[in-house]
PDB file of C-alpha atoms in Angstrom:
ATOM      1  CA  MET L  76      22.857 -48.710 -98.194  1.00  0.00           C
ATOM      2  CA  GLU L  77      23.411 -47.108-101.596  1.00  0.00           C
ATOM      3  CA  PHE L  78      21.003 -46.975-104.508  1.00  0.00           C
ATOM      4  CA  ALA L  79      22.007 -47.142-108.132  1.00  0.00           C
ATOM      5  CA  PRO L  80      21.041 -44.089-110.255  1.00  0.00           C
ATOM      6  CA  GLU L  81      19.646 -46.298-113.016  1.00  0.00           C
ATOM      7  CA  GLY L  82      17.010 -47.892-110.808  1.00  0.00           C
ATOM      8  CA  PRO L  83      16.188 -49.644-107.528  1.00  0.00           C
ATOM      9  CA  MET L  84      18.984 -51.631-105.918  1.00  0.00           C
ATOM     10  CA  ALA L  85      18.239 -54.988-104.341  1.00  0.00           C
ATOM     11  CA  ILE L  86      18.514 -55.347-100.563  1.00  0.00           C
ATOM     12  CA  PRO L  87      20.542 -58.506 -99.843  1.00  0.00           C
ATOM     13  CA  LEU L  88      19.738 -61.301 -97.456  1.00  0.00           C
ATOM     14  CA  TRP L  89      21.634 -61.463 -94.166  1.00  0.00           C
ATOM     15  CA  ILE L  90      23.081 -64.902 -93.386  1.00  0.00           C
ATOM     16  CA  ASN L  91      25.767 -65.881 -90.878  1.00  0.00           C
ATOM     17  CA  GLY L  92      26.748 -62.327 -90.028  1.00  0.00           C
ATOM     18  CA  ARG L  93      27.084 -60.864 -93.509  1.00  0.00           C
ATOM     19  CA  ALA L  94      25.124 -59.638 -96.487  1.00  0.00           C
ATOM     20  CA  TYR L  95      24.290 -62.513 -98.799  1.00  0.00           C
ATOM     21  CA  LEU L  96      23.561 -61.808-102.450  1.00  0.00           C
ATOM     22  CA  THR L  97      21.231 -64.071-104.383  1.00  0.00           C
ATOM     23  CA  VAL L  98      19.689 -63.803-107.829  1.00  0.00           C
ATOM     24  CA  GLY L  99      16.252 -65.350-107.968  1.00  0.00           C
ATOM     25  CA  GLU L 100      13.617 -65.509-110.623  1.00  0.00           C
ATOM     26  CA  ARG L 101      11.402 -62.928-108.922  1.00  0.00           C
ATOM     27  CA  PHE L 102      11.969 -59.539-107.333  1.00  0.00           C
ATOM     28  CA  PHE L 103       9.555 -57.311-105.436  1.00  0.00           C
ATOM     29  CA  ASP L 104       9.778 -53.532-105.821  1.00  0.00           C
ATOM     30  CA  VAL L 105       9.518 -51.700-102.497  1.00  0.00           C
ATOM     31  CA  VAL L 106       7.299 -48.717-103.327  1.00  0.00           C
ATOM     32  CA  ASN L 107       6.764 -45.774-101.012  1.00  0.00           C
ATOM     33  CA  PRO L 108       2.953 -45.369-101.115  1.00  0.00           C
ATOM     34  CA  ALA L 109       3.205 -41.662-100.396  1.00  0.00           C
ATOM     35  CA  THR L 110       5.409 -40.922-103.420  1.00  0.00           C
ATOM     36  CA  GLY L 111       4.982 -43.926-105.704  1.00  0.00           C
ATOM     37  CA  GLN L 112       8.783 -44.211-105.878  1.00  0.00           C
ATOM     38  CA  ALA L 113      10.583 -47.564-105.788  1.00  0.00           C
ATOM     39  CA  ARG L 114      13.931 -46.926-104.124  1.00  0.00           C
ATOM     40  CA  HIS L 115      14.908 -50.579-103.821  1.00  0.00           C
ATOM     41  CA  ARG L 116      13.689 -54.126-104.290  1.00  0.00           C
ATOM     42  CA  VAL L 117      14.095 -57.541-102.690  1.00  0.00           C
ATOM     43  CA  PRO L 118      14.701 -61.005-104.137  1.00  0.00           C
ATOM     44  CA  MET L 119      11.815 -63.384-103.524  1.00  0.00           C
ATOM     45  CA  CYS L 120      13.573 -66.354-101.974  1.00  0.00           C
ATOM     46  CA  GLY L 121      12.670 -70.015-101.900  1.00  0.00           C
ATOM     47  CA  ALA L 122      13.797 -73.241-100.290  1.00  0.00           C
ATOM     48  CA  ASP L 123      17.521 -72.964-101.048  1.00  0.00           C
ATOM     49  CA  GLU L 124      18.052 -69.583 -99.421  1.00  0.00           C
ATOM     50  CA  ALA L 125      15.796 -70.500 -96.504  1.00  0.00           C
ATOM     51  CA  ALA L 126      17.787 -73.681 -95.880  1.00  0.00           C
ATOM     52  CA  GLN L 127      21.086 -71.764 -95.839  1.00  0.00           C
ATOM     53  CA  ALA L 128      19.717 -69.268 -93.317  1.00  0.00           C
ATOM     54  CA  VAL L 129      18.318 -72.009 -91.083  1.00  0.00           C
ATOM     55  CA  ALA L 130      21.620 -73.898 -91.240  1.00  0.00           C
ATOM     56  CA  ALA L 131      23.483 -70.765 -90.106  1.00  0.00           C
ATOM     57  CA  ALA L 132      21.038 -70.291 -87.229  1.00  0.00           C
ATOM     58  CA  ARG L 133      21.320 -73.957 -86.251  1.00  0.00           C
ATOM     59  CA  ASP L 134      25.132 -73.818 -86.234  1.00  0.00           C
ATOM     60  CA  ALA L 135      25.082 -70.723 -83.999  1.00  0.00           C
ATOM     61  CA  GLN L 136      22.399 -71.847 -81.570  1.00  0.00           C
ATOM     62  CA  GLY L 137      24.474 -73.936 -79.165  1.00  0.00           C
ATOM     63  CA  ALA L 138      27.084 -71.259 -78.552  1.00  0.00           C
ATOM     64  CA  TRP L 139      24.410 -68.555 -78.212  1.00  0.00           C
ATOM     65  CA  ALA L 140      22.548 -70.630 -75.627  1.00  0.00           C
ATOM     66  CA  ASP L 141      25.797 -71.345 -73.760  1.00  0.00           C
ATOM     67  CA  LEU L 142      26.470 -67.619 -73.350  1.00  0.00           C
ATOM     68  CA  GLY L 143      23.863 -67.512 -70.620  1.00  0.00           C
ATOM     69  CA  PRO L 144      20.997 -65.091 -69.957  1.00  0.00           C
ATOM     70  CA  SER L 145      23.117 -62.192 -68.706  1.00  0.00           C
ATOM     71  CA  ALA L 146      25.385 -62.168 -71.746  1.00  0.00           C
ATOM     72  CA  ARG L 147      22.440 -62.390 -74.136  1.00  0.00           C
ATOM     73  CA  GLN L 148      20.705 -59.546 -72.316  1.00  0.00           C
ATOM     74  CA  LEU L 149      23.894 -57.489 -72.648  1.00  0.00           C
ATOM     75  CA  CYS L 150      23.920 -58.071 -76.412  1.00  0.00           C
ATOM     76  CA  LEU L 151      20.340 -56.823 -76.633  1.00  0.00           C
ATOM     77  CA  ALA L 152      21.150 -53.804 -74.447  1.00  0.00           C
ATOM     78  CA  ARG L 153      24.094 -52.873 -76.685  1.00  0.00           C
ATOM     79  CA  LEU L 154      21.857 -53.144 -79.729  1.00  0.00           C
ATOM     80  CA  ALA L 155      19.247 -50.924 -78.035  1.00  0.00           C
ATOM     81  CA  ASP L 156      21.906 -48.297 -77.318  1.00  0.00           C
ATOM     82  CA  ALA L 157      23.148 -48.424 -80.905  1.00  0.00           C
ATOM     83  CA  LEU L 158      19.634 -48.157 -82.318  1.00  0.00           C
ATOM     84  CA  GLU L 159      19.027 -45.126 -80.128  1.00  0.00           C
ATOM     85  CA  ARG L 160      22.125 -43.481 -81.635  1.00  0.00           C
ATOM     86  CA  TYR L 161      20.895 -44.240 -85.166  1.00  0.00           C
ATOM     87  CA  ALA L 162      17.231 -43.482 -84.466  1.00  0.00           C
ATOM     88  CA  GLY L 163      16.975 -40.877 -87.206  1.00  0.00           C
ATOM     89  CA  HIS L 164      18.422 -43.222 -89.827  1.00  0.00           C
ATOM     90  CA  PHE L 165      16.013 -46.020 -88.921  1.00  0.00           C
ATOM     91  CA  ALA L 166      13.052 -43.634 -88.870  1.00  0.00           C
ATOM     92  CA  LYS L 167      14.007 -42.537 -92.387  1.00  0.00           C
ATOM     93  CA  LEU L 168      14.098 -46.155 -93.578  1.00  0.00           C
ATOM     94  CA  LEU L 169      10.630 -46.770 -92.146  1.00  0.00           C
ATOM     95  CA  SER L 170       9.284 -43.612 -93.789  1.00  0.00           C
ATOM     96  CA  GLN L 171      10.805 -44.463 -97.164  1.00  0.00           C
ATOM     97  CA  ASP L 172       9.299 -47.954 -97.184  1.00  0.00           C
ATOM     98  CA  SER L 173       5.862 -47.179 -95.806  1.00  0.00           C
ATOM     99  CA  GLY L 174       5.207 -43.502 -96.470  1.00  0.00           C
ATOM    100  CA  ARG L 175       4.422 -42.927 -92.801  1.00  0.00           C
ATOM    101  CA  THR L 176       5.048 -39.530 -91.241  1.00  0.00           C
ATOM    102  CA  ASP L 177       8.312 -38.679 -89.525  1.00  0.00           C
ATOM    103  CA  ASP L 178       6.543 -38.626 -86.155  1.00  0.00           C
ATOM    104  CA  LEU L 179       5.051 -42.083 -86.598  1.00  0.00           C
ATOM    105  CA  ALA L 180       8.344 -43.510 -87.835  1.00  0.00           C
ATOM    106  CA  SER L 181      10.219 -41.998 -84.908  1.00  0.00           C
ATOM    107  CA  ALA L 182       7.641 -43.361 -82.477  1.00  0.00           C
ATOM    108  CA  GLU L 183       8.152 -46.864 -83.866  1.00  0.00           C
ATOM    109  CA  VAL L 184      11.908 -46.606 -83.415  1.00  0.00           C
ATOM    110  CA  THR L 185      11.377 -45.475 -79.825  1.00  0.00           C
ATOM    111  CA  ALA L 186       9.084 -48.456 -79.216  1.00  0.00           C
ATOM    112  CA  THR L 187      11.700 -50.749 -80.764  1.00  0.00           C
ATOM    113  CA  VAL L 188      14.423 -49.468 -78.425  1.00  0.00           C
ATOM    114  CA  ALA L 189      12.143 -50.158 -75.466  1.00  0.00           C
ATOM    115  CA  GLY L 190      11.352 -53.609 -76.863  1.00  0.00           C
ATOM    116  CA  LEU L 191      15.036 -54.523 -77.023  1.00  0.00           C
ATOM    117  CA  ARG L 192      15.243 -53.788 -73.295  1.00  0.00           C
ATOM    118  CA  ALA L 193      12.224 -55.954 -72.395  1.00  0.00           C
ATOM    119  CA  MET L 194      12.657 -58.987 -70.157  1.00  0.00           C
ATOM    120  CA  SER L 195      10.072 -61.470 -71.438  1.00  0.00           C
ATOM    121  CA  VAL L 196      11.595 -64.919 -72.039  1.00  0.00           C
ATOM    122  CA  GLY L 197      10.210 -67.360 -74.597  1.00  0.00           C
ATOM    123  CA  GLU L 198      11.402 -70.678 -76.037  1.00  0.00           C
ATOM    124  CA  THR L 199      14.878 -71.686 -77.153  1.00  0.00           C
ATOM    125  CA  GLY L 200      15.793 -73.486 -80.376  1.00  0.00           C
ATOM    126  CA  VAL L 201      15.847 -72.143 -83.934  1.00  0.00           C
ATOM    127  CA  ALA L 202      12.910 -69.897 -84.761  1.00  0.00           C
ATOM    128  CA  ALA L 203      11.579 -68.303 -87.921  1.00  0.00           C
ATOM    129  CA  LEU L 204       9.982 -64.859 -87.548  1.00  0.00           C
ATOM    130  CA  VAL L 205       7.491 -63.604 -90.117  1.00  0.00           C
ATOM    131  CA  VAL L 206       6.628 -59.904 -89.786  1.00  0.00           C
ATOM    132  CA  ASP L 207       4.042 -57.919 -91.745  1.00  0.00           C
ATOM    133  CA  ASP L 208       4.386 -54.272 -92.784  1.00  0.00           C
ATOM    134  CA  SER L 209       2.201 -52.750 -90.047  1.00  0.00           C
ATOM    135  CA  GLN L 210       5.156 -52.458 -87.612  1.00  0.00           C
ATOM    136  CA  PRO L 211       8.141 -53.737 -89.550  1.00  0.00           C
ATOM    137  CA  LEU L 212      10.691 -52.902 -86.847  1.00  0.00           C
ATOM    138  CA  ALA L 213       8.795 -52.865 -83.541  1.00  0.00           C
ATOM    139  CA  GLY L 214       6.874 -56.008 -84.499  1.00  0.00           C
ATOM    140  CA  LEU L 215      10.087 -57.806 -85.367  1.00  0.00           C
ATOM    141  CA  VAL L 216      11.653 -56.950 -82.018  1.00  0.00           C
ATOM    142  CA  ALA L 217       8.521 -57.855 -80.045  1.00  0.00           C
ATOM    143  CA  ALA L 218       8.678 -61.323 -81.586  1.00  0.00           C
ATOM    144  CA  ALA L 219      12.468 -61.680 -81.473  1.00  0.00           C
ATOM    145  CA  VAL L 220      13.448 -60.603 -77.963  1.00  0.00           C
ATOM    146  CA  PRO L 221      11.740 -63.367 -75.938  1.00  0.00           C
ATOM    147  CA  ALA L 222      13.271 -65.992 -78.228  1.00  0.00           C
ATOM    148  CA  LEU L 223      16.723 -64.410 -78.128  1.00  0.00           C
ATOM    149  CA  LEU L 224      16.682 -64.105 -74.339  1.00  0.00           C
ATOM    150  CA  ALA L 225      15.771 -67.796 -74.109  1.00  0.00           C
ATOM    151  CA  GLY L 226      18.787 -68.745 -76.238  1.00  0.00           C
ATOM    152  CA  ALA L 227      17.066 -69.141 -79.610  1.00  0.00           C
ATOM    153  CA  THR L 228      18.661 -68.102 -82.873  1.00  0.00           C
ATOM    154  CA  LEU L 229      16.505 -66.574 -85.584  1.00  0.00           C
ATOM    155  CA  VAL L 230      15.713 -66.316 -89.256  1.00  0.00           C
ATOM    156  CA  VAL L 231      13.606 -63.227 -89.926  1.00  0.00           C
ATOM    157  CA  LYS L 232      11.378 -62.863 -92.974  1.00  0.00           C
ATOM    158  CA  PRO L 233      10.157 -59.263 -93.109  1.00  0.00           C
ATOM    159  CA  SER L 234       7.350 -58.076 -95.323  1.00  0.00           C
ATOM    160  CA  PRO L 235       8.680 -57.404 -98.838  1.00  0.00           C
ATOM    161  CA  LYS L 236       6.755 -54.135 -98.623  1.00  0.00           C
ATOM    162  CA  ALA L 237       8.924 -52.855 -95.753  1.00  0.00           C
ATOM    163  CA  PRO L 238      12.231 -54.740 -95.476  1.00  0.00           C
ATOM    164  CA  SER L 239      14.808 -51.978 -95.058  1.00  0.00           C
ATOM    165  CA  ALA L 240      14.781 -51.476 -91.291  1.00  0.00           C
ATOM    166  CA  ALA L 241      14.909 -55.228 -90.618  1.00  0.00           C
ATOM    167  CA  PHE L 242      17.986 -55.610 -92.808  1.00  0.00           C
ATOM    168  CA  ALA L 243      19.629 -52.578 -91.169  1.00  0.00           C
ATOM    169  CA  LEU L 244      18.945 -54.026 -87.705  1.00  0.00           C
ATOM    170  CA  CYS L 245      20.737 -57.261 -88.644  1.00  0.00           C
ATOM    171  CA  GLU L 246      23.704 -55.238 -89.883  1.00  0.00           C
ATOM    172  CA  LEU L 247      23.708 -53.095 -86.738  1.00  0.00           C
ATOM    173  CA  ALA L 248      23.690 -56.185 -84.501  1.00  0.00           C
ATOM    174  CA  THR L 249      26.755 -57.569 -86.259  1.00  0.00           C
ATOM    175  CA  ARG L 250      28.539 -54.222 -85.963  1.00  0.00           C
ATOM    176  CA  ASN L 251      27.900 -54.437 -82.215  1.00  0.00           C
ATOM    177  CA  ASP L 252      29.624 -57.799 -81.850  1.00  0.00           C
ATOM    178  CA  TRP L 253      26.684 -60.169 -82.058  1.00  0.00           C
ATOM    179  CA  PRO L 254      27.837 -63.684 -82.952  1.00  0.00           C
ATOM    180  CA  ALA L 255      27.381 -64.612 -86.606  1.00  0.00           C
ATOM    181  CA  GLY L 256      24.301 -66.712 -87.276  1.00  0.00           C
ATOM    182  CA  VAL L 257      22.238 -65.533 -84.313  1.00  0.00           C
ATOM    183  CA  LEU L 258      20.186 -63.145 -86.448  1.00  0.00           C
ATOM    184  CA  ASN L 259      19.580 -63.985 -90.120  1.00  0.00           C
ATOM    185  CA  LEU L 260      17.219 -62.587 -92.739  1.00  0.00           C
ATOM    186  CA  VAL L 261      15.604 -63.819 -95.940  1.00  0.00           C
ATOM    187  CA  HIS L 262      13.099 -62.093 -98.201  1.00  0.00           C
ATOM    188  CA  GLY L 263      10.037 -63.482 -99.908  1.00  0.00           C
ATOM    189  CA  ASP L 264       6.481 -64.675 -99.440  1.00  0.00           C
ATOM    190  CA  GLY L 265       4.848 -68.115 -99.269  1.00  0.00           C
ATOM    191  CA  PRO L 266       7.712 -70.152-100.796  1.00  0.00           C
ATOM    192  CA  ALA L 267      10.214 -68.565 -98.399  1.00  0.00           C
ATOM    193  CA  ILE L 268       8.004 -69.360 -95.393  1.00  0.00           C
ATOM    194  CA  GLU L 269       7.506 -72.933 -96.564  1.00  0.00           C
ATOM    195  CA  GLY L 270      11.249 -73.182 -97.126  1.00  0.00           C
ATOM    196  CA  LEU L 271      11.919 -72.169 -93.525  1.00  0.00           C
ATOM    197  CA  CYS L 272       9.479 -74.777 -92.251  1.00  0.00           C
ATOM    198  CA  ALA L 273      10.856 -77.486 -94.523  1.00  0.00           C
ATOM    199  CA  ALA L 274      14.398 -76.672 -93.384  1.00  0.00           C
ATOM    200  CA  GLY L 275      13.419 -77.658 -89.861  1.00  0.00           C
ATOM    201  CA  VAL L 276      12.945 -74.574 -87.717  1.00  0.00           C
ATOM    202  CA  ASP L 277      11.704 -75.514 -84.271  1.00  0.00           C
ATOM    203  CA  TYR L 278       8.875 -72.996 -84.362  1.00  0.00           C
ATOM    204  CA  LEU L 279       7.531 -70.088 -86.375  1.00  0.00           C
ATOM    205  CA  VAL L 280       6.444 -66.778 -84.868  1.00  0.00           C
ATOM    206  CA  TYR L 281       4.184 -64.337 -86.688  1.00  0.00           C
ATOM    207  CA  ALA L 282       3.841 -60.636 -85.804  1.00  0.00           C
ATOM    208  CA  GLY L 283       1.173 -58.615 -87.559  1.00  0.00           C
ATOM    209  CA  ALA L 284      -2.419 -58.535 -88.775  1.00  0.00           C
ATOM    210  CA  SER L 285      -4.562 -61.569 -88.058  1.00  0.00           C
ATOM    211  CA  ALA L 286      -5.722 -62.163 -91.645  1.00  0.00           C
ATOM    212  CA  LEU L 287      -2.197 -62.716 -92.927  1.00  0.00           C
ATOM    213  CA  GLY L 288      -1.371 -64.585 -89.751  1.00  0.00           C
ATOM    214  CA  ALA L 289      -4.009 -67.170 -90.567  1.00  0.00           C
ATOM    215  CA  GLN L 290      -2.359 -67.803 -93.947  1.00  0.00           C
ATOM    216  CA  VAL L 291       1.066 -68.112 -92.352  1.00  0.00           C
ATOM    217  CA  GLY L 292      -0.368 -70.505 -89.776  1.00  0.00           C
ATOM    218  CA  GLU L 293      -1.730 -72.714 -92.545  1.00  0.00           C
ATOM    219  CA  LEU L 294       1.732 -72.939 -94.122  1.00  0.00           C
ATOM    220  CA  ALA L 295       3.251 -73.861 -90.763  1.00  0.00           C
ATOM    221  CA  ALA L 296       0.592 -76.511 -90.166  1.00  0.00           C
ATOM    222  CA  LYS L 297       1.241 -78.010 -93.598  1.00  0.00           C
ATOM    223  CA  HIS L 298       4.803 -78.779 -92.499  1.00  0.00           C
ATOM    224  CA  GLY L 299       4.000 -79.671 -88.904  1.00  0.00           C
ATOM    225  CA  THR L 300       5.836 -76.606 -87.585  1.00  0.00           C
ATOM    226  CA  ALA L 301       4.821 -75.185 -84.221  1.00  0.00           C
ATOM    227  CA  PHE L 302       3.232 -71.766 -84.706  1.00  0.00           C
ATOM    228  CA  VAL L 303       2.674 -68.803 -82.386  1.00  0.00           C
ATOM    229  CA  THR L 304       1.551 -65.219 -82.903  1.00  0.00           C
ATOM    230  CA  VAL L 305       2.452 -62.018 -81.087  1.00  0.00           C
ATOM    231  CA  GLY L 306       0.889 -58.572 -81.071  1.00  0.00           C
TER     232      GLY L 306
END
């Protein structure tokens, strides 16, 4: 991920196994609270981008489910091994977004590697994952792994305050031979979440603080989307 010298560079979406560029009306600057520096920014997506991501996940879901539990577990294990090799890079991304110390960032990466090797199985289908900035990588994986092991495909919406590690994880999965469309990512806030629900995800999972979770749950209820929380 490179950053332009004249200012923050936008982090793309990740749809159907590749970076997806979109130009929306709004962008959110990702500011390191420890330095006040904005190294990058994210487009605040709406219904159109959400629908494209959900369509990619829906198209990939049947083949992902047909792989069987052992093959899906192997994909997760390969991703865990790769993340372990790039632990320092991911810790740096977490530190740059959140201002957390190197030790705390490294500890979150370690927890994420362990989470990718967990064996909890959830529900299949197409799921949307909304993650706050308290554990932008470990929280994502805690919500994602049970769904992935069950045969679900995912659209992740990370916090716009800390999106870098989530995007990098999608890229790393593709580099380790994950099928396109299994793991997708959009950026944004309320309109993006409503767009995911309106596009017909089977359920929405939230990982993070309870106050924000209540707001996300209200958006899911508005569209009749099943809603669960983790963590």
